[in-house]
Short mmCIF file of C-alpha atoms in Angstrom, two decimals:
data_model
loop_
_atom_site.label_atom_id
_atom_site.label_comp_id
_atom_site.label_asym_id
_atom_site.label_seq_id
_atom_site.Cartn_x
_atom_site.Cartn_y
_atom_site.Cartn_z
CA MET A 1 25.88 -29.38 82.25
CA TYR A 2 25.50 -25.72 81.44
CA GLN A 3 28.48 -26.05 79.12
CA ASP A 4 26.88 -29.09 77.46
CA ALA A 5 23.65 -27.16 76.94
CA THR A 6 25.55 -24.23 75.49
CA PHE A 7 27.49 -26.52 73.19
CA LEU A 8 24.26 -28.25 72.16
CA GLY A 9 22.62 -24.89 71.40
CA ILE A 10 25.58 -23.79 69.31
CA TYR A 11 25.59 -27.14 67.51
CA MET A 12 21.85 -26.95 66.79
CA LEU A 13 22.21 -23.38 65.47
CA TRP A 14 25.12 -24.42 63.27
CA TYR A 15 23.19 -27.48 62.05
CA ARG A 16 20.18 -25.29 61.21
CA LYS A 17 22.38 -22.99 59.12
CA ILE A 18 23.78 -26.00 57.30
CA GLU A 19 20.20 -27.09 56.51
CA ILE A 20 19.36 -23.64 55.15
CA VAL A 21 22.49 -23.57 52.99
CA ILE A 22 21.79 -27.07 51.67
CA GLY A 23 18.17 -26.09 50.99
CA LEU A 24 19.26 -23.01 49.10
CA CYS A 25 21.69 -25.08 47.08
CA PHE A 26 18.97 -27.53 46.14
CA ALA A 27 16.60 -24.66 45.33
CA GLY A 28 19.30 -23.00 43.25
CA ARG A 29 19.98 -26.22 41.40
CA PHE A 30 16.25 -26.63 40.81
CA SER A 31 15.89 -23.03 39.55
CA LEU A 32 18.94 -23.37 37.35
CA GLY A 33 17.58 -26.61 36.00
CA THR A 34 14.23 -24.95 35.27
CA VAL A 35 15.94 -22.09 33.44
CA CYS A 36 18.05 -24.52 31.44
CA LEU A 37 14.98 -26.59 30.59
CA LEU A 38 13.09 -23.46 29.51
CA ALA A 39 16.03 -22.36 27.37
CA LEU A 40 16.15 -25.79 25.73
CA VAL A 41 12.42 -25.64 24.98
CA ILE A 42 12.76 -22.16 23.44
CA TYR A 43 15.81 -23.25 21.43
CA TYR A 44 13.96 -26.32 20.19
CA LYS A 45 10.89 -24.27 19.18
CA VAL A 46 12.98 -21.61 17.39
CA LYS A 47 14.99 -24.29 15.60
CA ARG A 48 11.81 -26.10 14.66
CA TRP A 49 10.30 -22.81 13.38
CA HIS A 50 13.40 -22.15 11.27
CA LEU A 51 13.33 -25.68 9.87
CA SER A 52 9.65 -25.25 9.08
CA MET A 53 10.36 -21.93 7.35
CA TYR A 54 13.21 -23.40 5.30
CA GLN A 55 11.02 -26.38 4.38
CA ASN A 56 8.18 -24.07 3.29
CA ILE A 57 10.51 -22.14 1.01
CA GLU A 58 12.18 -25.27 -0.37
CA ASP A 59 8.81 -26.91 -1.04
CA PHE A 60 7.77 -23.83 -2.99
CA LEU A 61 11.03 -23.70 -4.96
CA GLN A 62 10.85 -27.39 -5.80
CA GLY A 63 7.21 -27.17 -6.86
CA PRO A 64 6.05 -27.18 -10.49
CA ASN A 65 6.82 -23.73 -11.92
CA ASN A 66 8.13 -23.32 -15.43
CA LEU A 67 8.61 -19.59 -14.91
CA MET A 68 11.06 -19.99 -12.01
CA PRO A 69 14.13 -17.72 -12.42
CA VAL A 70 17.74 -18.94 -12.13
CA ARG A 71 18.84 -20.36 -8.78
CA TYR A 72 22.29 -19.17 -7.66
CA THR A 73 24.52 -20.41 -4.86
CA TYR A 74 25.74 -18.04 -2.17
CA SER A 75 29.23 -18.50 -3.60
CA ASN A 76 27.89 -17.27 -6.96
CA LEU A 77 26.58 -14.13 -5.29
CA LYS A 78 29.91 -13.40 -3.61
CA LYS A 79 31.64 -13.62 -6.96
CA MET A 80 29.16 -11.46 -8.85
CA THR A 81 29.22 -8.75 -6.13
CA ASN A 82 32.99 -8.89 -5.48
CA ASN A 83 32.30 -10.15 -1.96
CA PHE A 84 29.45 -7.64 -1.44
CA SER A 85 31.79 -4.66 -1.73
CA ASN A 86 29.48 -2.15 -3.49
CA LYS A 87 26.46 -1.36 -1.33
CA LEU A 88 23.63 0.42 -3.15
CA GLY A 89 21.16 0.81 -0.32
CA GLU A 90 19.38 -0.69 2.64
CA GLY A 91 15.70 -1.11 3.49
CA GLY A 92 13.32 -2.90 5.79
CA TYR A 93 13.69 -6.21 3.95
CA GLY A 94 17.40 -6.32 3.25
CA THR A 95 20.54 -4.77 1.82
CA VAL A 96 21.15 -4.24 -1.90
CA PHE A 97 24.55 -4.64 -3.57
CA LYS A 98 25.72 -3.95 -7.10
CA GLY A 99 26.90 -6.99 -9.04
CA LYS A 100 27.78 -8.26 -12.48
CA LEU A 101 26.87 -11.51 -14.20
CA ARG A 102 29.55 -13.54 -15.96
CA SER A 103 27.79 -12.77 -19.23
CA GLY A 104 28.30 -9.05 -18.62
CA PRO A 105 25.01 -7.37 -17.52
CA LEU A 106 24.94 -5.46 -14.23
CA VAL A 107 22.56 -6.66 -11.52
CA ALA A 108 21.27 -5.62 -8.11
CA VAL A 109 21.57 -8.32 -5.44
CA LYS A 110 19.23 -7.95 -2.47
CA LEU A 111 20.29 -9.93 0.61
CA LEU A 112 17.16 -10.48 2.65
CA GLY A 113 17.13 -9.93 6.40
CA LYS A 114 15.65 -12.27 8.99
CA SER A 115 12.21 -13.49 8.04
CA LYS A 116 9.27 -12.49 10.22
CA ALA A 117 6.59 -14.40 8.37
CA ASN A 118 7.77 -17.96 7.85
CA GLY A 119 9.67 -16.90 4.73
CA GLN A 120 6.49 -15.59 3.17
CA GLU A 121 8.03 -12.35 1.86
CA PHE A 122 10.70 -14.37 0.01
CA ILE A 123 8.07 -16.69 -1.48
CA SER A 124 5.86 -13.69 -2.38
CA GLU A 125 8.67 -11.98 -4.23
CA VAL A 126 9.78 -15.05 -6.21
CA ALA A 127 6.19 -16.13 -6.90
CA THR A 128 5.10 -12.72 -8.18
CA ILE A 129 8.06 -11.17 -10.01
CA GLY A 130 9.12 -14.58 -11.26
CA ARG A 131 6.02 -14.76 -13.45
CA ILE A 132 5.82 -11.11 -14.53
CA HIS A 133 7.13 -9.75 -17.81
CA HIS A 134 6.20 -6.11 -18.22
CA ALA A 135 8.13 -3.01 -19.24
CA ASN A 136 7.19 -1.26 -15.99
CA VAL A 137 7.90 -4.07 -13.53
CA VAL A 138 11.46 -4.84 -12.45
CA LYS A 139 12.79 -8.15 -13.80
CA LEU A 140 13.82 -10.87 -11.35
CA ILE A 141 16.82 -12.64 -12.88
CA GLY A 142 17.47 -15.15 -10.13
CA PHE A 143 17.53 -15.99 -6.44
CA CYS A 144 19.57 -17.75 -3.78
CA PHE A 145 18.32 -19.96 -0.97
CA GLU A 146 20.83 -21.74 1.24
CA GLY A 147 19.45 -22.18 4.74
CA SER A 148 19.37 -18.77 6.39
CA LYS A 149 20.99 -17.12 3.35
CA ARG A 150 18.35 -15.76 1.01
CA ALA A 151 18.81 -13.29 -1.82
CA LEU A 152 17.13 -11.96 -4.94
CA VAL A 153 18.95 -10.90 -8.11
CA TYR A 154 17.31 -8.14 -10.17
CA GLU A 155 18.14 -6.24 -13.30
CA PHE A 156 20.24 -3.19 -12.42
CA MET A 157 18.49 0.20 -12.44
CA PRO A 158 21.22 2.85 -12.84
CA ASN A 159 19.11 5.88 -11.89
CA GLY A 160 18.01 4.50 -8.54
CA SER A 161 14.63 5.10 -6.95
CA LEU A 162 12.12 7.84 -7.68
CA ASP A 163 12.19 9.35 -4.19
CA LYS A 164 15.52 11.11 -4.72
CA TYR A 165 14.07 12.97 -7.72
CA ILE A 166 10.81 14.15 -6.13
CA PHE A 167 12.35 14.85 -2.71
CA PRO A 168 15.65 16.43 -3.78
CA LYS A 169 18.03 17.90 -1.23
CA GLU A 170 18.23 21.70 -1.10
CA THR A 171 21.67 21.59 -2.72
CA GLU A 172 20.42 19.47 -5.63
CA PRO A 173 18.53 21.01 -8.57
CA MET A 174 15.29 19.38 -9.77
CA SER A 175 16.47 17.03 -12.48
CA LEU A 176 13.09 15.89 -13.84
CA SER A 177 10.67 18.18 -15.64
CA CYS A 178 6.90 18.15 -15.15
CA GLU A 179 6.55 16.33 -18.45
CA GLU A 180 9.07 13.65 -17.40
CA LEU A 181 7.31 13.15 -14.05
CA PHE A 182 3.96 12.89 -15.80
CA LYS A 183 5.35 10.25 -18.15
CA ILE A 184 6.73 8.30 -15.18
CA ALA A 185 3.37 8.49 -13.39
CA LEU A 186 1.54 7.19 -16.46
CA GLU A 187 3.95 4.28 -16.88
CA VAL A 188 3.68 3.35 -13.19
CA ALA A 189 -0.10 3.34 -13.57
CA ARG A 190 0.23 0.97 -16.54
CA GLY A 191 2.46 -1.31 -14.50
CA ILE A 192 -0.03 -1.50 -11.62
CA ASP A 193 -2.91 -2.05 -14.04
CA TYR A 194 -0.96 -4.97 -15.52
CA LEU A 195 -0.55 -6.47 -12.03
CA HIS A 196 -4.29 -6.18 -11.44
CA ARG A 197 -5.59 -7.34 -14.84
CA GLY A 198 -2.78 -8.61 -17.04
CA CYS A 199 -1.75 -11.84 -15.29
CA GLU A 200 -3.45 -15.18 -14.71
CA MET A 201 -3.64 -14.26 -11.03
CA GLN A 202 -4.45 -10.81 -9.71
CA ILE A 203 -1.36 -9.38 -7.98
CA LEU A 204 -1.89 -6.84 -5.21
CA HIS A 205 1.36 -5.04 -4.43
CA PHE A 206 0.44 -3.34 -1.11
CA ASP A 207 3.61 -1.21 -1.01
CA ILE A 208 3.48 1.31 -3.86
CA LYS A 209 5.65 4.28 -2.86
CA PRO A 210 8.48 6.40 -4.35
CA HIS A 211 11.22 4.21 -2.87
CA ASN A 212 9.82 1.16 -4.69
CA ILE A 213 9.73 2.82 -8.11
CA LEU A 214 13.11 2.29 -9.81
CA LEU A 215 14.36 4.16 -12.87
CA ASP A 216 16.38 2.66 -15.72
CA GLU A 217 18.94 4.46 -17.88
CA HIS A 218 16.13 6.16 -19.84
CA PHE A 219 14.23 7.13 -16.65
CA SER A 220 11.55 4.60 -17.46
CA PRO A 221 10.00 3.44 -14.16
CA LYS A 222 9.78 -0.13 -12.93
CA ILE A 223 7.78 -1.28 -9.91
CA SER A 224 9.89 -3.23 -7.42
CA ASP A 225 9.80 -4.89 -3.98
CA PHE A 226 7.02 -7.46 -3.98
CA GLY A 227 7.72 -8.72 -0.45
CA LEU A 228 4.21 -7.73 0.72
CA ALA A 229 2.42 -8.74 -2.48
CA LYS A 230 -0.57 -11.04 -2.43
CA LEU A 231 -1.79 -13.30 -5.23
CA CYS A 232 -5.50 -13.91 -5.62
CA PRO A 233 -7.91 -15.09 -8.34
CA THR A 234 -8.89 -12.36 -10.80
CA GLU A 235 -12.58 -12.89 -10.03
CA ASN A 236 -12.10 -12.09 -6.32
CA ASN A 237 -13.47 -8.68 -5.35
CA THR A 238 -11.84 -8.70 -1.92
CA VAL A 239 -9.01 -10.56 -0.20
CA THR A 240 -8.66 -11.86 3.33
CA MET A 241 -6.02 -10.09 5.41
CA THR A 242 -4.69 -11.30 8.77
CA ALA A 243 -2.77 -8.06 9.38
CA ALA A 244 -2.29 -4.64 7.83
CA ARG A 245 0.58 -4.44 5.36
CA GLY A 246 2.30 -1.53 3.68
CA THR A 247 4.01 1.74 4.57
CA LEU A 248 2.35 4.42 6.70
CA GLY A 249 1.38 7.37 4.57
CA TYR A 250 0.66 5.14 1.57
CA MET A 251 -1.55 2.46 3.19
CA ALA A 252 -5.22 2.50 2.24
CA PRO A 253 -7.53 3.20 5.22
CA GLU A 254 -9.46 -0.06 4.79
CA LEU A 255 -6.31 -1.90 5.81
CA TYR A 256 -6.77 -0.65 9.37
CA TYR A 257 -10.41 0.61 9.43
CA LYS A 258 -12.43 -2.54 8.82
CA ASN A 259 -15.79 -0.71 8.64
CA ILE A 260 -14.76 1.21 5.49
CA GLY A 261 -14.90 -1.77 3.16
CA GLY A 262 -13.12 -4.92 2.07
CA VAL A 263 -9.48 -4.98 1.03
CA SER A 264 -9.02 -5.23 -2.74
CA TYR A 265 -6.95 -3.90 -5.64
CA LYS A 266 -8.32 -0.48 -4.66
CA ALA A 267 -5.70 -0.44 -1.88
CA ASP A 268 -3.02 -0.14 -4.59
CA VAL A 269 -5.07 2.64 -6.21
CA TYR A 270 -4.93 4.58 -2.94
CA SER A 271 -1.17 4.09 -2.64
CA PHE A 272 -0.71 5.24 -6.23
CA GLY A 273 -2.77 8.34 -5.46
CA MET A 274 -0.49 9.25 -2.56
CA LEU A 275 2.54 8.66 -4.79
CA LEU A 276 1.02 10.77 -7.58
CA MET A 277 0.28 13.60 -5.13
CA GLU A 278 3.92 13.65 -4.01
CA MET A 279 5.10 13.66 -7.62
CA ALA A 280 2.83 16.61 -8.43
CA GLY A 281 3.86 18.58 -5.35
CA ARG A 282 7.52 17.47 -5.35
CA ARG A 283 7.28 17.11 -1.59
CA LYS A 284 6.21 14.58 1.02
CA ASN A 285 2.50 14.59 1.69
CA LEU A 286 3.13 15.01 5.41
CA ASN A 287 5.78 17.61 6.21
CA PRO A 288 5.73 19.25 9.69
CA PHE A 289 8.60 21.58 8.74
CA VAL A 290 6.77 23.74 6.18
CA ASP A 291 6.44 27.48 6.78
CA LYS A 292 2.63 27.49 6.95
CA THR A 293 0.86 25.06 9.27
CA SER A 294 -2.03 24.79 6.80
CA GLN A 295 0.36 23.11 4.36
CA ILE A 296 1.61 20.40 6.74
CA TYR A 297 -0.65 17.81 5.09
CA PHE A 298 -0.34 18.60 1.39
CA PRO A 299 -3.36 16.63 0.03
CA SER A 300 -5.74 18.44 2.41
CA TRP A 301 -4.26 21.86 1.66
CA VAL A 302 -4.21 21.39 -2.10
CA TYR A 303 -7.81 20.12 -2.06
CA ASP A 304 -8.95 23.28 -0.25
CA GLN A 305 -7.02 25.44 -2.73
CA MET A 306 -8.56 23.75 -5.76
CA ARG A 307 -12.04 23.70 -4.24
CA GLY A 308 -11.71 27.44 -3.60
CA GLY A 309 -10.53 28.11 -7.14
CA ASN A 310 -7.15 29.37 -5.96
CA GLU A 311 -4.01 29.15 -8.06
CA ILE A 312 -1.35 26.75 -6.75
CA GLU A 313 2.21 28.02 -6.76
CA MET A 314 4.24 25.77 -9.06
CA GLY A 315 7.34 27.84 -9.70
CA ASP A 316 8.64 28.60 -13.17
CA VAL A 317 6.50 26.31 -15.33
CA SER A 318 4.72 26.73 -18.64
CA GLU A 319 0.94 26.82 -18.99
CA ASP A 320 0.97 23.27 -20.41
CA GLU A 321 2.99 22.06 -17.44
CA ARG A 322 0.60 23.83 -15.05
CA LYS A 323 -2.33 21.96 -16.61
CA MET A 324 -0.38 18.72 -16.39
CA VAL A 325 0.29 19.15 -12.66
CA LYS A 326 -3.33 20.13 -12.01
CA LYS A 327 -4.47 16.96 -13.80
CA MET A 328 -2.11 14.85 -11.68
CA ILE A 329 -3.50 16.42 -8.50
CA LEU A 330 -7.13 15.84 -9.52
CA VAL A 331 -6.47 12.21 -10.42
CA ALA A 332 -4.58 11.75 -7.14
CA LEU A 333 -7.53 13.18 -5.17
CA TRP A 334 -9.84 10.66 -6.82
CA CYS A 335 -7.45 7.82 -5.99
CA ILE A 336 -7.17 8.68 -2.28
CA GLN A 337 -10.90 8.73 -1.55
CA MET A 338 -11.67 7.17 1.82
CA LYS A 339 -14.25 4.74 0.44
CA PRO A 340 -12.69 2.08 -1.86
CA THR A 341 -15.82 2.01 -4.04
CA VAL A 342 -15.39 5.70 -4.91
CA ARG A 343 -11.82 5.25 -6.14
CA PRO A 344 -11.32 4.54 -9.85
CA SER A 345 -9.72 1.33 -11.06
CA MET A 346 -6.20 1.63 -12.47
CA ASN A 347 -7.40 1.34 -16.07
CA LYS A 348 -9.71 4.31 -15.38
CA VAL A 349 -6.77 6.17 -13.82
CA ILE A 350 -4.84 5.67 -17.07
CA GLU A 351 -7.86 6.91 -19.02
CA MET A 352 -8.04 10.02 -16.83
CA LEU A 353 -4.32 10.77 -17.14
CA GLU A 354 -4.39 10.34 -20.91
CA GLY A 355 -7.59 12.37 -21.31
CA ASP A 356 -8.38 16.07 -21.24
CA GLY A 357 -7.68 17.45 -17.78
CA GLU A 358 -10.29 20.19 -18.26
CA LEU A 359 -12.99 17.49 -18.32
CA LEU A 360 -12.05 16.07 -14.93
CA GLU A 361 -14.63 16.64 -12.24
CA MET A 362 -13.59 17.88 -8.81
CA PRO A 363 -13.77 14.87 -6.46
CA PRO A 364 -15.48 14.89 -3.06
CA LYS A 365 -13.45 15.68 0.02
CA PRO A 366 -11.40 12.52 0.62
CA PHE A 367 -10.36 13.15 4.23
CA GLN A 368 -13.46 12.38 6.26
CA SER A 369 -13.14 10.09 9.23
CA PRO A 370 -14.79 6.67 8.81
CA ASP A 371 -17.61 7.68 11.21
CA GLU A 372 -18.33 10.89 9.28
CA MET A 373 -18.20 9.03 6.01
CA LEU A 374 -20.71 6.40 7.15
CA ALA A 375 -22.97 8.97 8.84
CA GLU A 376 -23.56 11.18 5.81
CA ASP A 377 -24.52 10.41 2.26
CA ASP A 378 -22.79 12.51 -0.36
CA GLY A 379 -25.24 11.31 -2.98
CA ILE A 380 -22.46 9.74 -5.04
CA ASP A 381 -23.24 6.64 -7.02
CA PRO A 382 -20.18 4.33 -6.90
CA ASN A 383 -21.18 2.90 -10.26
CA THR A 384 -20.92 6.27 -12.02
CA VAL A 385 -18.07 7.71 -9.99
CA GLU A 386 -15.70 5.29 -11.70
CA PHE A 387 -15.91 7.77 -14.61
CA PRO A 388 -15.19 11.15 -12.98
CA LEU A 389 -15.55 13.14 -16.20
CA LEU A 390 -17.92 15.98 -16.95
CA SER A 391 -20.02 15.71 -20.06
CA GLU A 392 -19.38 18.27 -22.78
CA ASP A 393 -22.65 20.11 -22.08
CA GLN A 394 -21.71 20.62 -18.42
CA ILE A 395 -18.78 22.84 -19.37
CA ASP A 396 -19.03 26.40 -20.59
CA SER A 397 -16.97 26.74 -23.74
CA SER A 398 -15.26 29.77 -22.22
CA ASP A 399 -13.72 27.48 -19.59
CA ILE A 400 -11.81 25.51 -22.22
CA SER A 401 -8.56 27.02 -23.38
CA ILE A 402 -7.63 26.26 -26.97
CA ASP A 403 -3.90 26.24 -27.63
#
């Protein structure tokens, strides 16, 4: 009987282990099934999102638009780029290759990366550049859209982007004179002004920076990369933004400080001001590797120097070039004012650049925090500050040099 009891105990223990194993198996199968089901749901949602994105783009491309550029197949692109063998550069939105059309002209083919905004950057670029015809805006020749394969075909710009000329390596000599840089700045300003006032719809670029200014064979600048651009009616004073867009260092403060003011074309004015400052200084605005800590943030340092009446070291330049650079800095300081209402419009910027630099008024300090700016009143009337010029009777004749 004792043996029977022992056998029964062993049997019950063995049976209990079998139950546990079977239970674990069922639990494992259930967990595995849950994981598989979850994976299927995610796959379905991603696939549905991609289909929705492709449909959005295709609907746009098939819509009524007489200004639509040429549509190429992916096979066309492979032929014109020799199977993408000559890479020109790479950025946040894709890789650019050198190509050649059958008719002969050279082109730049930008293969776009994975879309993060339902294909919106592709639509933005085709919708904006496709309708623009201006000497200082890059020409979009065509595009490709085949499922996940998306590309844009531009006119080829043999001298590359502006950044390599204003931020040269130590081993490379400065290849553009002050006069050439000034001419480029003025033409870029004209291009932005055209985007703001010269089209049926107002075009806000939101990514003006040296890398997006391309230079043709004559070093004439053309604004490129409209992936972040926004179209809005010309009568709109502000636009609705769901998220900040642009490149840090060039983004207007109202894009992330909502209490400063509404987002408008003045955001491009700010970006242009930061670009202009870098062109004048031939250095990045923020450089932690400079010898003097006071010069880490160039706009702040140069403002203090000009406010104090100090001469700014510019190297071996003529007096005319010195005046030209000073004018660029003053205009840039007006453009990067914290408050959008204090910044000039782009047509006023052109007027300031083309005018007499000696008549330009010193702008207020542009680097206040939003709280400081709202707490104190500088006594500046936004309606008059659009014209930051001194009247003739405000200037002592001895201050004006006559060449």
